[in-house]
Coordinates of C-alpha atoms in Angstrom, one line a residue:
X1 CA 28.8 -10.4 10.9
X2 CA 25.8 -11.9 8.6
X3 CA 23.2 -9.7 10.4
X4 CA 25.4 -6.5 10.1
X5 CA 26.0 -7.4 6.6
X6 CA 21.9 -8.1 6.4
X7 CA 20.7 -5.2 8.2
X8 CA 22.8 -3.1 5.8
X9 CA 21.1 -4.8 2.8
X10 CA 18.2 -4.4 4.1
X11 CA 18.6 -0.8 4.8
X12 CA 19.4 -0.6 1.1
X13 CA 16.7 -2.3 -0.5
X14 CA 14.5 0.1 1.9
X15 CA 15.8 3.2 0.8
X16 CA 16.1 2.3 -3.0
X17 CA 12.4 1.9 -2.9
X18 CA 11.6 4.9 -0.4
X19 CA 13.6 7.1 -3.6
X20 CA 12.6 5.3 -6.5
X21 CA 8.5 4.6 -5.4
X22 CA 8.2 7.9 -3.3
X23 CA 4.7 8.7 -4.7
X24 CA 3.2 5.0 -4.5
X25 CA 5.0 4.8 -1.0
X26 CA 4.0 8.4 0.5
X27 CA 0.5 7.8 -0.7
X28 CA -0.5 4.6 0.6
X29 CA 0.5 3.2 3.9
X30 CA -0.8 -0.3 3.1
X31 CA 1.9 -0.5 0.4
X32 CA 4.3 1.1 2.7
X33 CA 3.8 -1.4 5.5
X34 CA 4.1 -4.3 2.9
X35 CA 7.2 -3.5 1.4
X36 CA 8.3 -2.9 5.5
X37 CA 7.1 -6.5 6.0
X38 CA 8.4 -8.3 2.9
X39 CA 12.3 -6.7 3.8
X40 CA 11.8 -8.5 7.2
X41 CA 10.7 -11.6 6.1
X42 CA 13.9 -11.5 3.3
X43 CA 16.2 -10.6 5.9
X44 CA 14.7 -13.5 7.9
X45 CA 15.0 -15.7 5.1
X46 CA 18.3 -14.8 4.0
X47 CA 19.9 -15.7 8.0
X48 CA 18.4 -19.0 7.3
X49 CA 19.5 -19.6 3.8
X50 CA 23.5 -18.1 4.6
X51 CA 23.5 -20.3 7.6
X52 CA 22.2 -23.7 5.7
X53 CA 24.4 -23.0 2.4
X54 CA 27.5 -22.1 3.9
X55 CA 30.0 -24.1 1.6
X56 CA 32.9 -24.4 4.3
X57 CA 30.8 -26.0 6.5
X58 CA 33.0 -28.6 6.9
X59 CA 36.0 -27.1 7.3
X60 CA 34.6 -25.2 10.2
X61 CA 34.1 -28.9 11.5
X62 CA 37.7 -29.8 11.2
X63 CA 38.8 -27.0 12.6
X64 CA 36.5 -26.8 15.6
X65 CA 37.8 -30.3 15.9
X66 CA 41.5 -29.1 15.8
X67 CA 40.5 -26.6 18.8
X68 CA 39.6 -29.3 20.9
X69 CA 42.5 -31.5 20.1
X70 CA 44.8 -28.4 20.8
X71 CA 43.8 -28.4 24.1
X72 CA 45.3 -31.6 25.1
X73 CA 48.9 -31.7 24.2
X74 CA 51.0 -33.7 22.5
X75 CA 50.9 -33.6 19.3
X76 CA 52.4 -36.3 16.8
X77 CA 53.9 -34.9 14.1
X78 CA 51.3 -37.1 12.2
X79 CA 48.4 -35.5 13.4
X80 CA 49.8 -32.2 13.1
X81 CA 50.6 -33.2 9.0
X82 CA 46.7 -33.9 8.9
X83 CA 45.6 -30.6 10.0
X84 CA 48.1 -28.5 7.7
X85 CA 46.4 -31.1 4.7
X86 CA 43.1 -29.7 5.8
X87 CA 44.1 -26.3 6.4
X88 CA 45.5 -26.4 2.8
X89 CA 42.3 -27.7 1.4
X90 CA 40.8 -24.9 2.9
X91 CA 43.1 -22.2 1.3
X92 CA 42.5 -24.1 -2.2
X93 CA 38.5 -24.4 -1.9
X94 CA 38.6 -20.6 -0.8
X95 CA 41.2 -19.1 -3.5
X96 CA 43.2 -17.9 -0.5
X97 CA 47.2 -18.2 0.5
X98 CA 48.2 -21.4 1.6
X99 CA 52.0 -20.8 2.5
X100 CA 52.2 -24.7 1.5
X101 CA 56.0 -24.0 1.7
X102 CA 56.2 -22.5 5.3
X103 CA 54.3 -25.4 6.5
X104 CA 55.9 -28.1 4.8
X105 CA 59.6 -26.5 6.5
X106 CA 57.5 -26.7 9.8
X107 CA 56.3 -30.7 9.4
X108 CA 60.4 -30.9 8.5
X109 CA 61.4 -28.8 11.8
X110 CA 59.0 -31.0 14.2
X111 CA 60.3 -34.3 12.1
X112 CA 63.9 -33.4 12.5
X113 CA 63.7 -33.2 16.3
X114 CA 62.2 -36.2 17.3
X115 CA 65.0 -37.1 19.1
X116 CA 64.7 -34.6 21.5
X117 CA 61.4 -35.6 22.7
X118 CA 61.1 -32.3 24.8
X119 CA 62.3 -29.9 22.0
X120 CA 59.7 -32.1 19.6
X121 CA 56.6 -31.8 21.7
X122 CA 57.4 -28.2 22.7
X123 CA 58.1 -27.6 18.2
X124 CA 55.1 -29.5 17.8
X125 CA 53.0 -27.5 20.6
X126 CA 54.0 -24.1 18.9
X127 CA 53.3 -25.5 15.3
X128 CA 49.8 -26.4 16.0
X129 CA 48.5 -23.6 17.9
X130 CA 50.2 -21.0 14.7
X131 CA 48.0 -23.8 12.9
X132 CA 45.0 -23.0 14.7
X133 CA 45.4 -19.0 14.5
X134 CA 46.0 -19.0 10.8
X135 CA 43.0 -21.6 10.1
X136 CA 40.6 -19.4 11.8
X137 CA 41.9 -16.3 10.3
X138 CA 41.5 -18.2 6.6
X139 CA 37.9 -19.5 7.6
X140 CA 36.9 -15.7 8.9
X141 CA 38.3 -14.4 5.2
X142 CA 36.3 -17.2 2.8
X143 CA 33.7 -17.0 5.7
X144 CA 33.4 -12.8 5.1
X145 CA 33.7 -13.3 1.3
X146 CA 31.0 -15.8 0.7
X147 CA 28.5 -14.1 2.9
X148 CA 29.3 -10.8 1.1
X149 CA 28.9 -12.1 -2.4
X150 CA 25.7 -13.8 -1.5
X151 CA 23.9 -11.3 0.1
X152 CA 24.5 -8.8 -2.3
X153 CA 23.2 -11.3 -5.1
X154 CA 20.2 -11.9 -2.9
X155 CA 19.8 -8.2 -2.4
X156 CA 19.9 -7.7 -6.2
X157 CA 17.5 -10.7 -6.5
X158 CA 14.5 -9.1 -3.9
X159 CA 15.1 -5.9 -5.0
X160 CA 14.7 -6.7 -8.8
X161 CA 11.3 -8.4 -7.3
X162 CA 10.3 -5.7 -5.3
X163 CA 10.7 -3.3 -7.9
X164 CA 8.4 -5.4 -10.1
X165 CA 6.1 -6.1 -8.1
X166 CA 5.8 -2.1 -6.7
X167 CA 6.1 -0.7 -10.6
X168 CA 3.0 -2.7 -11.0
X169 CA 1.1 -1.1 -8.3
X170 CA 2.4 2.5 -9.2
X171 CA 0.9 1.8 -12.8
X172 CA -2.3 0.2 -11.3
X173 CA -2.4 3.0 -9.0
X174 CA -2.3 5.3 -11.6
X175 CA -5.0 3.7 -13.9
X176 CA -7.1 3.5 -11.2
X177 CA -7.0 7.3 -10.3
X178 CA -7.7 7.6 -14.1
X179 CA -11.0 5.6 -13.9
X180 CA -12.0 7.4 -10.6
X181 CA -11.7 4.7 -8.4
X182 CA -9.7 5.0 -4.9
X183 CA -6.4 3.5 -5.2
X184 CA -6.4 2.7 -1.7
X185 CA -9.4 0.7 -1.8
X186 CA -8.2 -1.5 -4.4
X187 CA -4.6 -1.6 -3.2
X188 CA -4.9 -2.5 0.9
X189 CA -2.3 -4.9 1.0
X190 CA -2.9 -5.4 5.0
X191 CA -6.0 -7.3 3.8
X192 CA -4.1 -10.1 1.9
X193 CA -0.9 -10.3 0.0
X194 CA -1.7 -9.6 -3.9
X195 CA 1.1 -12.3 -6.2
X196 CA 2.7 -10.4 -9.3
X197 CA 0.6 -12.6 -11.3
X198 CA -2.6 -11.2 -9.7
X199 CA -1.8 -7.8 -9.9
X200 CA -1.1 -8.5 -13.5
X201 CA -4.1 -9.7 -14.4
X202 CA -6.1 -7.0 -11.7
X203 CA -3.5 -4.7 -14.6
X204 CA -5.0 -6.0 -17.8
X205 CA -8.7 -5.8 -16.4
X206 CA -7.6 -2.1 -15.3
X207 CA -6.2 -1.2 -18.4
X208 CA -9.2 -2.6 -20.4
X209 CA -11.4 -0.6 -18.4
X210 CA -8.8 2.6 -19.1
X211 CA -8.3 2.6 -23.2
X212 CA -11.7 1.2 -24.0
X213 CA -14.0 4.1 -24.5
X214 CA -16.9 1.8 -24.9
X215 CA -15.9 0.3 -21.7
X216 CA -15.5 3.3 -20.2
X217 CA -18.9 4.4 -20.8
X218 CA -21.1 1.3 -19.6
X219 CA -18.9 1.8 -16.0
X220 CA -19.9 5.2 -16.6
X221 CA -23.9 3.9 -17.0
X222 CA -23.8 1.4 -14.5
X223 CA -22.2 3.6 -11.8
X224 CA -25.2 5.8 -11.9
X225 CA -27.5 2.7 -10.6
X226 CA -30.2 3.6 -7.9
X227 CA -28.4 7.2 -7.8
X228 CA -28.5 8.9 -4.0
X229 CA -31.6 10.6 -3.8
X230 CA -30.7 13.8 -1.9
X231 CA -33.5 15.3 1.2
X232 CA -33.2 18.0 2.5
X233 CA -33.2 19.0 6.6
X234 CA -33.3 22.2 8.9
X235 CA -31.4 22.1 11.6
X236 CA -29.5 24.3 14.1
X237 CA -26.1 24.9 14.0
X238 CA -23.3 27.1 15.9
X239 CA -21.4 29.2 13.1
X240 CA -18.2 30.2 14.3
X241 CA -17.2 34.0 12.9
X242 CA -13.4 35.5 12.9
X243 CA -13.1 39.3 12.8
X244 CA -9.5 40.9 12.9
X245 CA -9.7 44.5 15.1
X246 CA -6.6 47.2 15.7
X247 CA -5.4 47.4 19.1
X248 CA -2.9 50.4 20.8
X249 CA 0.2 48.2 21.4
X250 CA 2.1 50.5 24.1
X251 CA 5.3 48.6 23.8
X252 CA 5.6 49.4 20.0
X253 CA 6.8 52.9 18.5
X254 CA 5.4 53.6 15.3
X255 CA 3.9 56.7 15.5
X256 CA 3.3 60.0 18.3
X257 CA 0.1 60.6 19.9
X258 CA 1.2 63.1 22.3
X259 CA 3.0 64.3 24.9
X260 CA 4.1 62.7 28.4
X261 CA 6.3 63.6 31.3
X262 CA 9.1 61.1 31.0
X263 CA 12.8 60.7 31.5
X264 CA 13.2 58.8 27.9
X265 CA 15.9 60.3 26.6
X266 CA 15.4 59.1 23.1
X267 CA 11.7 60.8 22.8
X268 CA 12.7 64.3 24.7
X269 CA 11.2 67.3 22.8
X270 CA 14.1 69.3 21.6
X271 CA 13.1 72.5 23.7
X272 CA 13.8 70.5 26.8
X273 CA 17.1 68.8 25.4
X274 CA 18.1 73.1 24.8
X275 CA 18.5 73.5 28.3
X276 CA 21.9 71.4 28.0
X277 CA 23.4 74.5 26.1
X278 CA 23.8 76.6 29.0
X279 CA 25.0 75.6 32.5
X280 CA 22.9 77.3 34.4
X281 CA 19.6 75.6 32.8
X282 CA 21.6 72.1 32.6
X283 CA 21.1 72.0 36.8
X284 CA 17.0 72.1 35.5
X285 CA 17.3 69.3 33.2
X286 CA 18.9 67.2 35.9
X287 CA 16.2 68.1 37.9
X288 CA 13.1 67.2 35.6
X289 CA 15.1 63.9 34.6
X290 CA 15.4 62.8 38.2
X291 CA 11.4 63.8 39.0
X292 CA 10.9 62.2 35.6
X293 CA 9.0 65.2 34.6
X294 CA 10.9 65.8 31.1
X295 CA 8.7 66.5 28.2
X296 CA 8.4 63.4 25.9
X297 CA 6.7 62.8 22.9
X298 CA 4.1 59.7 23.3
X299 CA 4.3 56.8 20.9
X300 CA 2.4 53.8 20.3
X301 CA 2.0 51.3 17.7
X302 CA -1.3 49.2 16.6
X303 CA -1.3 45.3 16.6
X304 CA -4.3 43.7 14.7
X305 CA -5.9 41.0 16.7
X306 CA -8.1 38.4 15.8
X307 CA -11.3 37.7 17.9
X308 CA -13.9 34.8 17.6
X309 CA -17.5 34.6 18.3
X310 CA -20.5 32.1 17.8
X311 CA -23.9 32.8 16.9
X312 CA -26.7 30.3 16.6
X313 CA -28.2 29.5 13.3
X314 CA -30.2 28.0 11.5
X315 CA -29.8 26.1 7.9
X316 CA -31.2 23.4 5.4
X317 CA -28.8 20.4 5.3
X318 CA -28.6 18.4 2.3
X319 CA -27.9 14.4 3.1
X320 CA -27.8 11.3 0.9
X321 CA -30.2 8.6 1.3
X322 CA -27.9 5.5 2.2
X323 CA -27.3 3.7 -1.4
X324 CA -28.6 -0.4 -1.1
X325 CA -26.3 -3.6 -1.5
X326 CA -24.9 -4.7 -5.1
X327 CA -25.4 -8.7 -6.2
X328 CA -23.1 -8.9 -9.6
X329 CA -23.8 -12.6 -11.3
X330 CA -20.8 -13.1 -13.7
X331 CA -21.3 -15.9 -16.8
X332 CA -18.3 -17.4 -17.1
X333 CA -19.7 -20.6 -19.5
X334 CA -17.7 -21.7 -22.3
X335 CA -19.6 -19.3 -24.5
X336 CA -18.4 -16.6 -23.2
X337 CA -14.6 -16.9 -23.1
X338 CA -12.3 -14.4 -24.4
X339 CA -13.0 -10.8 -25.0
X340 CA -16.5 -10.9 -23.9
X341 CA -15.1 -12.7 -20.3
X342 CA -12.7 -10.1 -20.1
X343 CA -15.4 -7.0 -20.5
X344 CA -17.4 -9.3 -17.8
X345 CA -14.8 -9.5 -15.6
X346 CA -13.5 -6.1 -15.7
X347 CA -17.0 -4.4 -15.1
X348 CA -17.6 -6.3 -12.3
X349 CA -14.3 -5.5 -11.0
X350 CA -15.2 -2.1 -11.5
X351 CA -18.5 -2.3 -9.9
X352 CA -17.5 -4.3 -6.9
X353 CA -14.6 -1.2 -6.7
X354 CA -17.4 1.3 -6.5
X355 CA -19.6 -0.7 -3.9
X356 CA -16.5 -0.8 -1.6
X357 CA -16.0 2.8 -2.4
X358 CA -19.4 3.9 -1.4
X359 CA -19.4 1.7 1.3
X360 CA -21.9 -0.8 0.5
X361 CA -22.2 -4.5 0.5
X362 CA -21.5 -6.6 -2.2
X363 CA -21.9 -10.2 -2.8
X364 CA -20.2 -11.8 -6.4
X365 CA -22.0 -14.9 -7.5
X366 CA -19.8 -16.6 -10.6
X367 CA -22.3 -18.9 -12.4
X368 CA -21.9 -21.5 -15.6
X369 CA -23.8 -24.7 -15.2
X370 CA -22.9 -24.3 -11.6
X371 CA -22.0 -20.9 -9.0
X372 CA -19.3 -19.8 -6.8
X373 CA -20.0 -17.4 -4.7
X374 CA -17.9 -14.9 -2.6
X375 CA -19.7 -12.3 0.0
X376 CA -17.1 -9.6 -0.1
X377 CA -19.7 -7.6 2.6
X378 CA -18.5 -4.2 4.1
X379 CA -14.9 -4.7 4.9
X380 CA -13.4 -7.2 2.1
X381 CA -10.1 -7.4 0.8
X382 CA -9.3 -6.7 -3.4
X383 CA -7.2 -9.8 -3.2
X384 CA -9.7 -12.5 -2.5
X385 CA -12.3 -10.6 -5.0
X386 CA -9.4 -10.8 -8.0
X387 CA -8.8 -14.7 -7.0
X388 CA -12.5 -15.1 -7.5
X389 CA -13.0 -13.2 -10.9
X390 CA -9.8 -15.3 -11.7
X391 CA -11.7 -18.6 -12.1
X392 CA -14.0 -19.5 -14.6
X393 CA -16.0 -22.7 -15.4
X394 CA -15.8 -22.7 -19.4
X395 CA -19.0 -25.0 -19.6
X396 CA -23.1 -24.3 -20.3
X397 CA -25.0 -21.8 -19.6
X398 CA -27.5 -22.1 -16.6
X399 CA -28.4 -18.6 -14.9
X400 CA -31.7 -20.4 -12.9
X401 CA -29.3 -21.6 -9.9
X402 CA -27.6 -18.3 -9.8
X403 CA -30.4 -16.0 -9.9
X404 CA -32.2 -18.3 -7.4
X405 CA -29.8 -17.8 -5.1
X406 CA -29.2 -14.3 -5.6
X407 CA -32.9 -14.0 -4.9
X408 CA -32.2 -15.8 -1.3
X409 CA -29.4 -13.6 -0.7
X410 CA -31.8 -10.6 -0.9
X411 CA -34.4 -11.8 1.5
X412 CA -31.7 -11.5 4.1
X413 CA -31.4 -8.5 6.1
X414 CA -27.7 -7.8 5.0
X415 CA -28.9 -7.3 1.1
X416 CA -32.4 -5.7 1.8
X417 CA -33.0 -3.5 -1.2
X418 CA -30.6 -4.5 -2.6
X419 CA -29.5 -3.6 -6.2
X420 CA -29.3 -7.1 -8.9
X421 CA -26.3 -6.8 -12.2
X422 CA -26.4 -9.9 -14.4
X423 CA -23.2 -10.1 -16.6
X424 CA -23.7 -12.3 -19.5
X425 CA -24.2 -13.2 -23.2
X426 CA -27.3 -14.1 -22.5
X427 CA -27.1 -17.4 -24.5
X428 CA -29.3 -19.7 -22.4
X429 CA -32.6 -21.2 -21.8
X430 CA -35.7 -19.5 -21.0
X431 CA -36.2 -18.9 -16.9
X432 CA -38.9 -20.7 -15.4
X433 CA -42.1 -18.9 -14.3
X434 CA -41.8 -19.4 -10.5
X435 CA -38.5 -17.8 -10.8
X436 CA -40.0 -14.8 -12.9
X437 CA -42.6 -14.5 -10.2
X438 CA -40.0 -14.5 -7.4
X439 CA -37.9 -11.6 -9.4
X440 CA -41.3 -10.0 -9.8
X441 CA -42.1 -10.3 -6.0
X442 CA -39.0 -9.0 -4.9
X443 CA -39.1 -6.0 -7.1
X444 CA -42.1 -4.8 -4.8
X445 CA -39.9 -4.9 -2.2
X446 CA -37.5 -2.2 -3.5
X447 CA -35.1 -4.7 -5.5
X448 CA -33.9 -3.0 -8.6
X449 CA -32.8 -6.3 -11.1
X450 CA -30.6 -4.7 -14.2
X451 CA -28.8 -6.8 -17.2
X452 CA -25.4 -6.5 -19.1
X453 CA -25.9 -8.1 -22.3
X454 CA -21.8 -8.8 -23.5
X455 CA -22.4 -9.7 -27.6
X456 CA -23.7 -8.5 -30.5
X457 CA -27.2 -9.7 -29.9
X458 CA -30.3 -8.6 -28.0
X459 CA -32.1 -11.1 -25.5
X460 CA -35.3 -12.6 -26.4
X461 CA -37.9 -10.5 -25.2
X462 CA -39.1 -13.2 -22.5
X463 CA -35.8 -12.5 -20.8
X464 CA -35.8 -9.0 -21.3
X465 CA -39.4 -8.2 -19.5
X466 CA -37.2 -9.5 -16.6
X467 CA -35.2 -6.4 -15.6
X468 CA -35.9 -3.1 -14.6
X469 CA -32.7 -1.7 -17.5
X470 CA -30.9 -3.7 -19.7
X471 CA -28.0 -2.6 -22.0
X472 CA -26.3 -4.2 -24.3
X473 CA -22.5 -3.8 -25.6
X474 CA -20.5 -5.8 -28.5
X475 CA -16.8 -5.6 -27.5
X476 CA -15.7 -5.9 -31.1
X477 CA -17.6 -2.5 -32.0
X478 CA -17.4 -0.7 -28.1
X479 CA -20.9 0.2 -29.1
X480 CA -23.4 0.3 -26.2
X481 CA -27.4 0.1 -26.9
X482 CA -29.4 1.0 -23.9
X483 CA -32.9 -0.3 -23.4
X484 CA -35.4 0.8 -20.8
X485 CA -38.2 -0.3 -19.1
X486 CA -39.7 -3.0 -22.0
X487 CA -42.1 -4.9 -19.7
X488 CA -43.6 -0.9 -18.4
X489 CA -43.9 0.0 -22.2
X490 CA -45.6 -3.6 -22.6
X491 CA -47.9 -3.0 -19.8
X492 CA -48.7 0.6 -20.5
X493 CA -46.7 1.9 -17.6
X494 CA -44.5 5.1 -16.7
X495 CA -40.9 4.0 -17.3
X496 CA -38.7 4.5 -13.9
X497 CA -35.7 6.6 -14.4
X498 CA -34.3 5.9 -11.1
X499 CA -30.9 4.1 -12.9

């Protein structure tokens, strides 16, 4: 009874979210398969929790108990007094009929005869086992209620869940489309199971990212970092042409082409069909119509048909230089909480978004005094990158441990080439030389290093001769100031306009 009544639930909640998140649903199969999964697991769960909070428990007891003692007749009057207390218990607990008054006459009846001792046991046998019959029947109905009452509540508890939880993802999903990101890179729910309160927050970084113009246009900027450089290839290729062409299609009648000897009635030329007026000529048309040698107009039709050919070409193919690995250090110091944590946070998220887009590695270092690190590589999941940009340190300022190790990270093979954001206020001491040295060295190597300055102050110009592009954006104006290339103007050289 419980399973029916949970399968049917089930079925419910399924098909309220199927109508209501159609869209969301239709569109990703990750959410699809997750709301699949959580139904199970609540039906699961729900078996478990009817079977351990059933509140007649122990009435079932007593009555399994009174089974067993019906099977081994007689029984005293006493016990049978007993049972109807219980039973009556029951009825009271449950808010169902007790017929108190029926059984008392029946404890009387049984009473009254005990001087008969055949008639009493024989009373007593009957009494019990009606006893039995009318117990189960009342633990079926509070049993049927109950179960009823509490699985709809715990229906309308998951489903009020669900719903959250799946309105959240439609509006993510729809913020993200907004921002040109791939909802269903962010939202593959078969690589982790996202709480409420982390797609809340993944909301609030989204929606920063959405209504901030200022915002908008640094993602913008720092999207376009080491663009694809395009080359160009000849190669052969088979080109596949469709012509249509018009056919004669003998089996249709559309028009006449001629005339045939026939016996089709239907196209005789009327000269031939004349020689029905007069008997003697009729024996003639019986004749022609057995040789089949009546005149007949011809008809055909045309059918258009379509045929295919290949020819060998050749053509200039345009491909895209593979784009390198991303290494995004986030300060998340004391100095920067709030707002300017926030605009961190939320570029990164959106850069990370548009490395897993484009199909490129992408390691997150979070840095104050000390780093956390989290190599989200080719195949990650959104859900452990969200728990990461979740923490923060709230203490001093030290960038030399995390740019030393992002430096290690790119002498691997995994981040050759590899493309360096630094998210930060910038409100730190000066880097040591071997470390400008080592940033210089690997620059040779085809690194790219680039700075987000979050505040409404430029970097000294020590840190600035650091990276390749540097901008700078105050969250309280959503102004953006963009400078290129200082240590080139310094030394005299050519800016790069690769970014």
């Amino acid at each position: 009874m419980p399973l029916d009544l949970l399968a049917s639930a089930a079925k419910d909640v399924s098909d309220n979210a199927q109508r209501i998140f159609a869209s969301l649903l239709r569109n990703s199969d990750s959410a699809a398969d997750y709301v699949a999964e959580r139904i199970r697991l609540w039906q699961l769960a729900s078996a478990e929790e009817l079977k351990a909070e059933f509140p007649f428990a122990l009435y079932e007891q007593q009555l399994s108990d009174w089974q067993t003692r019906n099977q081994s007749p007689p029984i005293s009057s006493a016990e049978l007094a007993a049972a109807v207390a219980e039973y009556v218990a029951l009825c009271r607990v449950a808010k169902l009929p007790d017929n108190q008054s029926f059984w008392q006459r029946e404890l009387a009846a049984v009473t009254a005869s005990q001087t008969v001792t055949k008639k009493r046991q024989a009373d007593s046998t009957v009494s019990a086992r009606l006893l039995r019959d009318e117990w189960q029947k009342a633990l079926d109905k509070a049993r049927a209620d109950w179960e009823l009452e509490r699985i709809s509540m715990l229906r309308r508890q998951f489903m009020e869940e669900l719903e959250v939880f799946l309105q959240l993802l439609q509006q993510l999903q729809q913020q993200l489309e907004m921002l040109g990101l791939d909802p269903g890179i962010f939202l593959d729910l078969s690589k982790g199971n996202f709480s409420a309160q982390e797609i809340e927050r993944f909301k609030r970084w989204a929606n920063y990212l959405a209504n901030d113009p200022g915002v908008r246009s640094l993602c913008d900027l720092l999207g376009k970092l080491r663009q694809l450089e395009l080359s160009e290839r000849i190669e052969r290729a088979q080109v596949r042409y469709s012509q249509d062409i018009e056919l004669p299609d003998i089996n249709s009648r559309e028009e006449i082409i001629g005339i045939r000897l026939g016996r089709d009635i239907e196209h005789v030329l009327p000269s031939e069909l004349a020689l029905l007026a007069d008997p003697e000529t009729s024996i003639l048309f019986d004749l022609k119509y057995v040789e089949s040698r009546l005149m007949c107009f011809d008809m055909q039709g045309i059918q258009r048909v379509q045929q295919h050919h290949q020819k060998e070409e050749l053509g200039s193919v345009e491909e895209a230089a593979k784009q390198g690995p991303m290494v995004i250090c986030v300060d998340t110091s004391g100095s920067m909480s709030g707002m300017p944590e926030t605009v961190a946070k939320a570029v990164a998220l959106f850069i990370a978004g548009k490395a897993r887009q484009q199909k490129r590695a992408c390691y997150l270092i979070n840095f104050s005094t000390g780093i956390e690190t989290l190599d989200l590589g080719d195949d990650f999941g959104m859900e452990a990158l969200i728990k990461f940009l979740g923490m923060s340190f709230h203490g001093g300022t030290d960038a030399i441990p995390a740019l030393d190790h992002a430096l290690g990270v790119m002498k691997s093979e995994a981040y050759e080439r590899a493309d360096l954001l630094m998210i930060s206020d910038f409100i730190m001491a000066s880097l040591p030389e071997h470390l400008r040295q080592q940033i210089e060295q690997q620059r040779t190597h085809g690194n790219r290093f680039y700075s987000l300055v979050v505040g409404d102050c430029f970097m000294t110009q020590r840190l600035t001769s650091l990276f390749d592009h540097e901008w700078v954006y105050d969250p309280h104006s959503s102004q953006i100031h963009e400078l290129i290339g200082f240590q080139r103007k310094l030394d005299g050289r050519p800016e790069n306009h690769s970014a």
